[in-house]
Coordinates of C-alpha atoms in Angstrom, one line a residue:
X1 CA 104.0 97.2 206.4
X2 CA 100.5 95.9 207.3
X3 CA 98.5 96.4 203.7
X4 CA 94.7 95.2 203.0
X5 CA 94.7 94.2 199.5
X6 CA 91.6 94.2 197.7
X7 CA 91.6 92.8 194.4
X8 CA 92.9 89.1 193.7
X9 CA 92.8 89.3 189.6
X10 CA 95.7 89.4 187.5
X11 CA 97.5 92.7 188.8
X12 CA 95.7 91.8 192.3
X13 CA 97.2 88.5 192.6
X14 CA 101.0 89.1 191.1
X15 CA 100.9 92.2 193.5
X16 CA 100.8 90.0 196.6
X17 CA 102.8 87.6 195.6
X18 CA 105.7 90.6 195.2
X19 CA 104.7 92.1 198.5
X20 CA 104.9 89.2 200.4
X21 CA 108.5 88.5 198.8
X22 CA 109.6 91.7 200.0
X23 CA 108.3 90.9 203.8
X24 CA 104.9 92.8 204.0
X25 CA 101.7 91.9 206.1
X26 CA 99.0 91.1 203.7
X27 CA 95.7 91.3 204.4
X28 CA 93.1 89.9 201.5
X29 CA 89.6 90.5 200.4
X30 CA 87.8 87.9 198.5
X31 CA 85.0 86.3 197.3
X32 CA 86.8 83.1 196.2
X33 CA 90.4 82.9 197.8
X34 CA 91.0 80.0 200.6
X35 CA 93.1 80.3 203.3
X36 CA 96.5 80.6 203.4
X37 CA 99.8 80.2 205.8
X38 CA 101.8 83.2 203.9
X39 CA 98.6 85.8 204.2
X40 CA 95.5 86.2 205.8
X41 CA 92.1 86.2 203.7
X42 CA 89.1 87.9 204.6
X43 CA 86.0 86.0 203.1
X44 CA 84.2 89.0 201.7
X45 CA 82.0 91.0 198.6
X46 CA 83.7 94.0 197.4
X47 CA 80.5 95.2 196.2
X48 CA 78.5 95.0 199.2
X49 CA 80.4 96.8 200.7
X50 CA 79.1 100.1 200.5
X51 CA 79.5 102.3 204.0
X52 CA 82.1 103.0 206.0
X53 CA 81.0 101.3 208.9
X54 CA 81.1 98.2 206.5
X55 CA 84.7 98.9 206.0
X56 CA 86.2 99.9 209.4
X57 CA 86.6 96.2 210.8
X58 CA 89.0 95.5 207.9
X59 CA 91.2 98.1 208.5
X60 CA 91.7 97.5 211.9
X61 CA 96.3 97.5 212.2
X62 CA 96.1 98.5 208.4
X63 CA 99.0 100.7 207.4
X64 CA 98.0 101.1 203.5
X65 CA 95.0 100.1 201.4
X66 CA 95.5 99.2 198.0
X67 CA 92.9 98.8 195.3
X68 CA 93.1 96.8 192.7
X69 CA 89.5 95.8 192.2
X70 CA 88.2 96.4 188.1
X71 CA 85.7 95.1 185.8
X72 CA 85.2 95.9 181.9
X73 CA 81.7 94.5 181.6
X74 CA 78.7 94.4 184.0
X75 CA 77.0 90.9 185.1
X76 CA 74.5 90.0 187.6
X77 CA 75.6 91.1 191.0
X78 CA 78.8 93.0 189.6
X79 CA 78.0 96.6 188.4
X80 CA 80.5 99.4 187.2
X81 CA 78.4 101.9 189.5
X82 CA 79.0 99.7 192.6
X83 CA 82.4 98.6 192.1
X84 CA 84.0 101.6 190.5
X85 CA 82.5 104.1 192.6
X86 CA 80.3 103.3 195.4
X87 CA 82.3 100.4 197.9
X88 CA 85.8 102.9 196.4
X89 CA 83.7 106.1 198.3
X90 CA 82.9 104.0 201.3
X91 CA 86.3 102.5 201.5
X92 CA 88.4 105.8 201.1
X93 CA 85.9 107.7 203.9
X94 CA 86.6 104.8 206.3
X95 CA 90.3 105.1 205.4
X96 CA 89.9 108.9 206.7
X97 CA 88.0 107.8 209.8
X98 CA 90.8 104.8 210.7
X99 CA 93.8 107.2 209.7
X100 CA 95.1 105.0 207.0
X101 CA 98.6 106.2 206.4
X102 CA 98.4 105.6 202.5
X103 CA 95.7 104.8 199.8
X104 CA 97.1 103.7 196.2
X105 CA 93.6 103.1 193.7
X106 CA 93.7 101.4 190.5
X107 CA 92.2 102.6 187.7
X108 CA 92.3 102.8 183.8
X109 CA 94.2 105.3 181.9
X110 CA 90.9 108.0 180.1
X111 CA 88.8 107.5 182.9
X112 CA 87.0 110.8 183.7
X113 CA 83.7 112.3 183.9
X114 CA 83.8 113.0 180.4
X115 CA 85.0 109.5 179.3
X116 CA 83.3 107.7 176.1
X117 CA 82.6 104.5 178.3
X118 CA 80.3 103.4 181.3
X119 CA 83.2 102.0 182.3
X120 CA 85.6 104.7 182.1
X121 CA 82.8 107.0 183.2
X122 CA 82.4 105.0 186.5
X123 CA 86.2 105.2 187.3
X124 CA 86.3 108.5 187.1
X125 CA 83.3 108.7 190.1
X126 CA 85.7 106.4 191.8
X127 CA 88.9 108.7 191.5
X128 CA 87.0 111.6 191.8
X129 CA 85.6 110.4 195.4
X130 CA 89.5 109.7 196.6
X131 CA 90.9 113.0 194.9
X132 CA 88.3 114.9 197.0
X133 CA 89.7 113.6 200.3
X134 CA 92.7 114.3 202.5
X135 CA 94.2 110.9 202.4
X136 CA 97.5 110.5 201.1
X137 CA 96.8 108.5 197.7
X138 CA 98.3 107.5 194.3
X139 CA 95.8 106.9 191.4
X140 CA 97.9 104.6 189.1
X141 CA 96.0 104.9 185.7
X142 CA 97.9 101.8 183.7
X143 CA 97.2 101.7 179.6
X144 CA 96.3 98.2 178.0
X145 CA 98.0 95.9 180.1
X146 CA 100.7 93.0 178.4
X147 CA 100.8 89.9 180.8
X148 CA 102.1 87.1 179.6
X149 CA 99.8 85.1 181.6
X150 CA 96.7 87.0 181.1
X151 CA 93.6 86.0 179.1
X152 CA 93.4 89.5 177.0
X153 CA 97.3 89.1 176.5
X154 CA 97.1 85.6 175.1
X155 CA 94.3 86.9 173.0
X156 CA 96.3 89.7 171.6
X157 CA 98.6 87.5 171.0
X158 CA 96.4 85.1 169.1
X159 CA 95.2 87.8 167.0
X160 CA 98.8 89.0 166.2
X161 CA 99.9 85.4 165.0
X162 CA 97.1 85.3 162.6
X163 CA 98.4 84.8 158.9
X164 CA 97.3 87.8 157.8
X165 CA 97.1 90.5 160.5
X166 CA 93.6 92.6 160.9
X167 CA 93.9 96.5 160.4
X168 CA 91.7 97.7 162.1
X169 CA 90.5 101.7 160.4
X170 CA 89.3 104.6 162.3
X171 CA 91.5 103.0 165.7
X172 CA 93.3 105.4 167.5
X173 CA 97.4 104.9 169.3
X174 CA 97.5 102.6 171.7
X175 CA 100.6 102.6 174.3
X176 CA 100.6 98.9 176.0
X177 CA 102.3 98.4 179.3
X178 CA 104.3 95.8 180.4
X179 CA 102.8 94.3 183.9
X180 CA 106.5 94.2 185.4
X181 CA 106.5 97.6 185.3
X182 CA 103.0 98.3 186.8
X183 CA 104.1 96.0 189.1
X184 CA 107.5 97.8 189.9
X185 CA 105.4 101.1 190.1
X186 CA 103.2 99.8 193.0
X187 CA 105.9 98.5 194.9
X188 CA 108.0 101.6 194.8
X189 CA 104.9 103.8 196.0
X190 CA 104.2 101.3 198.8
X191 CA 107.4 101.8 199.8
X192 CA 109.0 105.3 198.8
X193 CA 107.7 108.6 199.8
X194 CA 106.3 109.8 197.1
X195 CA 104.4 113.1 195.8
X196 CA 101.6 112.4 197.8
X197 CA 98.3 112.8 196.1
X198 CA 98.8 112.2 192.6
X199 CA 98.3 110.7 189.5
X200 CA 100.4 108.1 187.8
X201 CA 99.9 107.5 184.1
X202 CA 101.5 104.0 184.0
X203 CA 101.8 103.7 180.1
X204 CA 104.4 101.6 177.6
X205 CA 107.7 103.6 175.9
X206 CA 105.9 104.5 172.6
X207 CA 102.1 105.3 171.2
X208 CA 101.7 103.3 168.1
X209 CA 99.0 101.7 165.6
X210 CA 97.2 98.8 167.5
X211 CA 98.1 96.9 163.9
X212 CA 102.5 98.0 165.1
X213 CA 101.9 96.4 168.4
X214 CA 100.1 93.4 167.3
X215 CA 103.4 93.0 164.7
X216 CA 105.5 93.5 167.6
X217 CA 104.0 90.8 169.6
X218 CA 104.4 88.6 166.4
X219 CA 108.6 89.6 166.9
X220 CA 108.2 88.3 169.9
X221 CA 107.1 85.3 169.5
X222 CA 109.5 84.5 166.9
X223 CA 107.6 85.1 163.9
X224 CA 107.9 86.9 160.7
X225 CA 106.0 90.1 159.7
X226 CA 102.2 89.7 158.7
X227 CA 100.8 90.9 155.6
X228 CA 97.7 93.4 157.1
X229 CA 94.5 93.4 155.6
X230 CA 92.3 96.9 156.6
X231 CA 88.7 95.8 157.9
X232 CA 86.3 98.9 157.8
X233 CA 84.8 100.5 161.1
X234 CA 81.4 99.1 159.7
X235 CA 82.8 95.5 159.7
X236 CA 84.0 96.1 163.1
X237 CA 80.6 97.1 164.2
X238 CA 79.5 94.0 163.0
X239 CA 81.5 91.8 164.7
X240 CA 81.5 93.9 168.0
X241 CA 77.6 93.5 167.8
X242 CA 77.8 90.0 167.1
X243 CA 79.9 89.1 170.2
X244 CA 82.4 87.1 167.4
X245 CA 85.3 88.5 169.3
X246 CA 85.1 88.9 172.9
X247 CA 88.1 91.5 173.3
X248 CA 86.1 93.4 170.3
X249 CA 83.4 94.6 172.6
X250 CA 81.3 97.8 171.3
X251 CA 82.4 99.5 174.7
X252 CA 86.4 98.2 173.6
X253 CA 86.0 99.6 170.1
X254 CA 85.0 102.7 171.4
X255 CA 88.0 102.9 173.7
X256 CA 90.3 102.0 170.7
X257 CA 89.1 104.3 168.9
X258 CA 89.6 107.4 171.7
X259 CA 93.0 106.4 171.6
X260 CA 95.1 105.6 174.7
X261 CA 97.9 106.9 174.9
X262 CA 100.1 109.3 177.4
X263 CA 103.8 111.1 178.1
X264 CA 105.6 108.0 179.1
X265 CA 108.5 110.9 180.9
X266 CA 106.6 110.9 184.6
X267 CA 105.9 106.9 185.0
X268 CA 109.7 106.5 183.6
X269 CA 111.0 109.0 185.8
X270 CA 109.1 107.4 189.1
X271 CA 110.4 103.6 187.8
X272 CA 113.9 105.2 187.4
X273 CA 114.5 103.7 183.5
X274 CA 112.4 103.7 180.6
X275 CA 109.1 101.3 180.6
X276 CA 110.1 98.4 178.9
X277 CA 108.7 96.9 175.2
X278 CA 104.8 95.2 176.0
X279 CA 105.8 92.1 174.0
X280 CA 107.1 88.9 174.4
X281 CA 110.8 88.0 175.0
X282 CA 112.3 85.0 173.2
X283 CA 108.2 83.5 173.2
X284 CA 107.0 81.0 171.9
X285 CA 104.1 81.1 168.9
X286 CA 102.3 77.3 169.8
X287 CA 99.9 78.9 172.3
X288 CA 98.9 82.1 170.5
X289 CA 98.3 79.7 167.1
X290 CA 96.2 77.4 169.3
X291 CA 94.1 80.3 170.6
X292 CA 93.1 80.5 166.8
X293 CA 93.5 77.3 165.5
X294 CA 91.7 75.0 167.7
X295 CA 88.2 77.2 167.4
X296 CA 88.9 76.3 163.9
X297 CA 89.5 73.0 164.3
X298 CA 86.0 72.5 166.4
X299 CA 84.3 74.3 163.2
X300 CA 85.4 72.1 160.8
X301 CA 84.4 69.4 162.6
X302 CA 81.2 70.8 163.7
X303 CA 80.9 71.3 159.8
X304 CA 81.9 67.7 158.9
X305 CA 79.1 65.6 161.1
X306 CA 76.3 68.5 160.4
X307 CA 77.3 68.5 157.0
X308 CA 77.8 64.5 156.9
X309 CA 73.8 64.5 158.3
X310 CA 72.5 67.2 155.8
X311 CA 74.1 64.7 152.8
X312 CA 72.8 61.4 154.2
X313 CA 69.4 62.8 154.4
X314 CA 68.8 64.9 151.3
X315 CA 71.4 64.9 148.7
X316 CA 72.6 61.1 148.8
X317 CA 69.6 58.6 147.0
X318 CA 68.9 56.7 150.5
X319 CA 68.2 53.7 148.2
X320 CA 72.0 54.1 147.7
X321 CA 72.5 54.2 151.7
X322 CA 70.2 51.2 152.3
X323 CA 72.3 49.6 150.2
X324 CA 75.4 50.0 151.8
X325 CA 73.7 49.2 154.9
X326 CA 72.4 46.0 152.7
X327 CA 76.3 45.8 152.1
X328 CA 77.6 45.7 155.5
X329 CA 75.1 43.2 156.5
X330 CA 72.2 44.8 157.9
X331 CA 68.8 43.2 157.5
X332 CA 66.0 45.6 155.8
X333 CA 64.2 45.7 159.1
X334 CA 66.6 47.7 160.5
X335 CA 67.7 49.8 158.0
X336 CA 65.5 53.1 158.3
X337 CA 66.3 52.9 162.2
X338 CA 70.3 52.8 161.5
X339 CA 69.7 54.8 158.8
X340 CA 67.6 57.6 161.0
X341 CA 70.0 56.7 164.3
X342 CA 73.1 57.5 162.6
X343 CA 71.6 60.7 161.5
X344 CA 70.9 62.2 164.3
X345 CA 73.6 60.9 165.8
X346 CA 76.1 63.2 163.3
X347 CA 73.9 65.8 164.1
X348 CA 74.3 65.5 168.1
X349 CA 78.2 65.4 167.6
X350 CA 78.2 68.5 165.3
X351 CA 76.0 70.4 168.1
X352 CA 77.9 69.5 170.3
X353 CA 81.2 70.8 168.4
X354 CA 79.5 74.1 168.0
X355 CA 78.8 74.1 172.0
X356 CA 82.5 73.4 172.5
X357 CA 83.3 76.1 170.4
X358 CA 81.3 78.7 172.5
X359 CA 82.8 77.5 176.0
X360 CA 80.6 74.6 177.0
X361 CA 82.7 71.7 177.7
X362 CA 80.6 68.9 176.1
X363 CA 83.7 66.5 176.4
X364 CA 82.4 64.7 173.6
X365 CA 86.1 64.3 171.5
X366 CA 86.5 60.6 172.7
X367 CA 83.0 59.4 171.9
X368 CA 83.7 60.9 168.3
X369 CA 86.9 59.4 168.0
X370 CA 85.4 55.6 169.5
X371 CA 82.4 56.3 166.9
X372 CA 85.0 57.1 163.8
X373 CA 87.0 54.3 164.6
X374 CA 83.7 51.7 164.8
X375 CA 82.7 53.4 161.3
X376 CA 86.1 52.5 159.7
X377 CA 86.4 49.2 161.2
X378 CA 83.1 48.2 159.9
X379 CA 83.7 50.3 156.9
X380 CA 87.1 47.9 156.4
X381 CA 85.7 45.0 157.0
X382 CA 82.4 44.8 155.0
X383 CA 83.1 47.5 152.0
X384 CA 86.6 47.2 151.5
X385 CA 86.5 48.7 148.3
X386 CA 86.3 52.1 150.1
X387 CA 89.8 51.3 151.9
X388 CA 91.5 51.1 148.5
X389 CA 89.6 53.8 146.7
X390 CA 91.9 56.2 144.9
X391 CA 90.0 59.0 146.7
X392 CA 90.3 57.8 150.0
X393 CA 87.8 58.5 151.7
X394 CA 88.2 55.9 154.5
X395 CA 91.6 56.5 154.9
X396 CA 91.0 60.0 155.5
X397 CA 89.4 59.3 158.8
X398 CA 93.1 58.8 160.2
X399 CA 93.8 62.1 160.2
X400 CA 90.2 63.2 161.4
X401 CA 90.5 60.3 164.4
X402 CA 94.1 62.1 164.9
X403 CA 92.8 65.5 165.6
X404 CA 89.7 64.2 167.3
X405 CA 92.3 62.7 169.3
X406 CA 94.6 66.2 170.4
X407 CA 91.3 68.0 170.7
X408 CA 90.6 65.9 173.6
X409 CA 94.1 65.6 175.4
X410 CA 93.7 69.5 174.7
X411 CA 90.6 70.0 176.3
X412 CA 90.7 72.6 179.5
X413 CA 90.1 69.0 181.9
X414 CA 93.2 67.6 181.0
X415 CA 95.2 70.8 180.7
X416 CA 94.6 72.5 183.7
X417 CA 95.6 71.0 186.9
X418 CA 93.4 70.2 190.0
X419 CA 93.4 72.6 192.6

């Protein structure tokens, strides 16, 4: 079967990889996607796409047209309105004109007219525009979708591992679905006849708390049951607002809080079986306590040089810290200049922590670590007293030059592969 393909995110790009496994033509739509032996890619904007005429080249040979193409926030150049509804019109009346033979369109389970969301709202324009023609389509509406490689799912899952779990009030059911089985769903309606013209609910076994399923995960993943602490709706709204949680949105809340949830009978009678559990099988924990741990890691040493600066210049005597610069050998001359330099200096690296911590990759963990170890080799050398001290406070740095030392081998440029 010859199928155009638009979408390359995380349903859009696991979809092709099953269709071509099972022998069918793919033709791709991207921005970003280079060429490739196994399909072919068509260097496009979804987006500007917004007449038929626009469309009609790519359909050319194309048997069915599958959508996958979704975005839960706006950005320059990316709108719900264009996306969601406009290109989806021009796309499904060029599918009329070219006598597609099947249209299957992605969208989000509660997306209607009447929805609580832009978001959801625009969806609904888009279904709406393909339920009004006289294509043969499928509108698969998944729920909140479990991947174990996707961003939102490794969140989740982050969340979930937390020691004690948030409980979030005033949240409706949620009903998680496992991507297999979207996956399974798609395939079977490219493939089998059939109802034509509906609507597929693709939703997990069971509605449940959001604050069940994030213990679930946790079973997963091989660990124990969290004690749950309740966080008020006017906490949430607070953190929402505050952008402190990306996947805590205020449009997300909202949507939590409408619930999302479905009969789970249709979508298990299409897949043949009963959806399977959205949760991790025999997992592992290490990533989802990384996704928490290592922003906490970056505070606290954000909060160690900026603290370390705010001491050295107005709570320590800096006759006492001339001295030890007197100690280690340094004449009064330059004194005020190390003193000042060193300063700013903690103050650069604790910036630049906090930078790290909001996605900028400073790539500054070495240069710390070089720094701490000059510090305690001087430090050795010249003040010894502070090796043997029954505080410790230079041997502390071992441990502080060993996690300065993960969060660099950790860092997304020595993690992720070149491509």
């Amino acid at each position: 079967m010859n199928i155009l393909l638009l979408g390359n995110g995380l349903i859009g790009s696991h979809l092709r990889d099953a269709l071509l496994m099972r022998g069918h033509q793919v033709r791709l739509l991207s921005r970003r996607a280079l060429a490739n032996p196994e399909y072919k890619v068509v260097q496009g904007d979804f987006a500007a796409l917004q007449s038929s005429a626009d469309w009609l080249p790519l359909l050319d040979g194309i048997d069915t047209v599958i959508n996958t193409v979704g975005i839960f926030a706006e950005s320059a150049g990316q709108s719900f309105t264009a996306l969601h509804h406009a290109a989806p019109q021009a796309l499904f009346a060029a599918c009329e004109t070219g006598k597609v033979q099947k249209v299957i369109h992605l969208s989000a389970l509660g997306a209607g007219a009447n929805a609580p969301t832009a978001c959801l709202r625009s969806k609904g324009l888009g279904d709406a525009a393909l339920m009004q023609s006289t294509l043969n389509w499928t509108i698969v509406r998944p729920s909140l979708i479990y991947a174990p490689d996707g961003a939102s799912s490794r969140a989740f899952c982050s969340i979930a591992s937390l020691p004690l779990l948030p409980d979030l009030q005033g949240v409706g059911k949620v009903q998680p679905v496992h991507l297999h089985d979207v996956l399974a769903l798609l395939i079977r309606v490219v493939e089998r006849p059939v109802a034509q013209q509906q609507i597929i609910n693709a939703v997990g076994p069971q509605a449940m708390p959001l604050t069940t399923w994030w213990q679930q995960l946790r079973q997963g993943m091989g660990m124990a049951r969290a004690i749950t602490l309740p966080i008020a709706a006017c906490l949430q709204n607070i953190a929402a607002k505050s952008a402190m949680l990306p996947l805590f949105q205020p449009d997300s809340l909202i949507m939590l809080r409408s619930g999302n949830c479905s009969d789970a009978a249709p979508f298990a009678a299409i897949l043949g079986r009963a959806p399977q559990a959205a949760a991790p099988v025999n997992g592992s924990a290490r990533d989802a306590l990384l996704g928490w741990l290592l922003p906490l890691l970056k505070l606290s040493m954000a909060l160690v040089w900026l603290g370390t600066a705010a001491v050295c210049l107005w709570a320590w005597p800096r006759a006492d810290s001339y001295q030890l610069l007197a100690d280690v050998g340094i004449p009064g001359a330059w004194q005020p200049l190390l003193f000042y330099g060193s300063v700013a200096m903690d103050s650069v690296f604790g910036l630049l922590c906090l930078l790290d911590l909001q996605g900028v990759q400073a790539r500054s963990w070495r240069l710390q670590w070089l720094l701490v170890l000059a510090y305690s080799i001087i430090i050795a050398i010249r003040l010894p007293q502070f090796l043997w001290h029954p505080f410790g406070p230079l041997l502390k740095n071992l441990p502080i030059m060993a996690l300065l030392l993960m969060l660099d081998l950790l860092s997304p440029s020595k993690t992720k592969p070149n491509s």
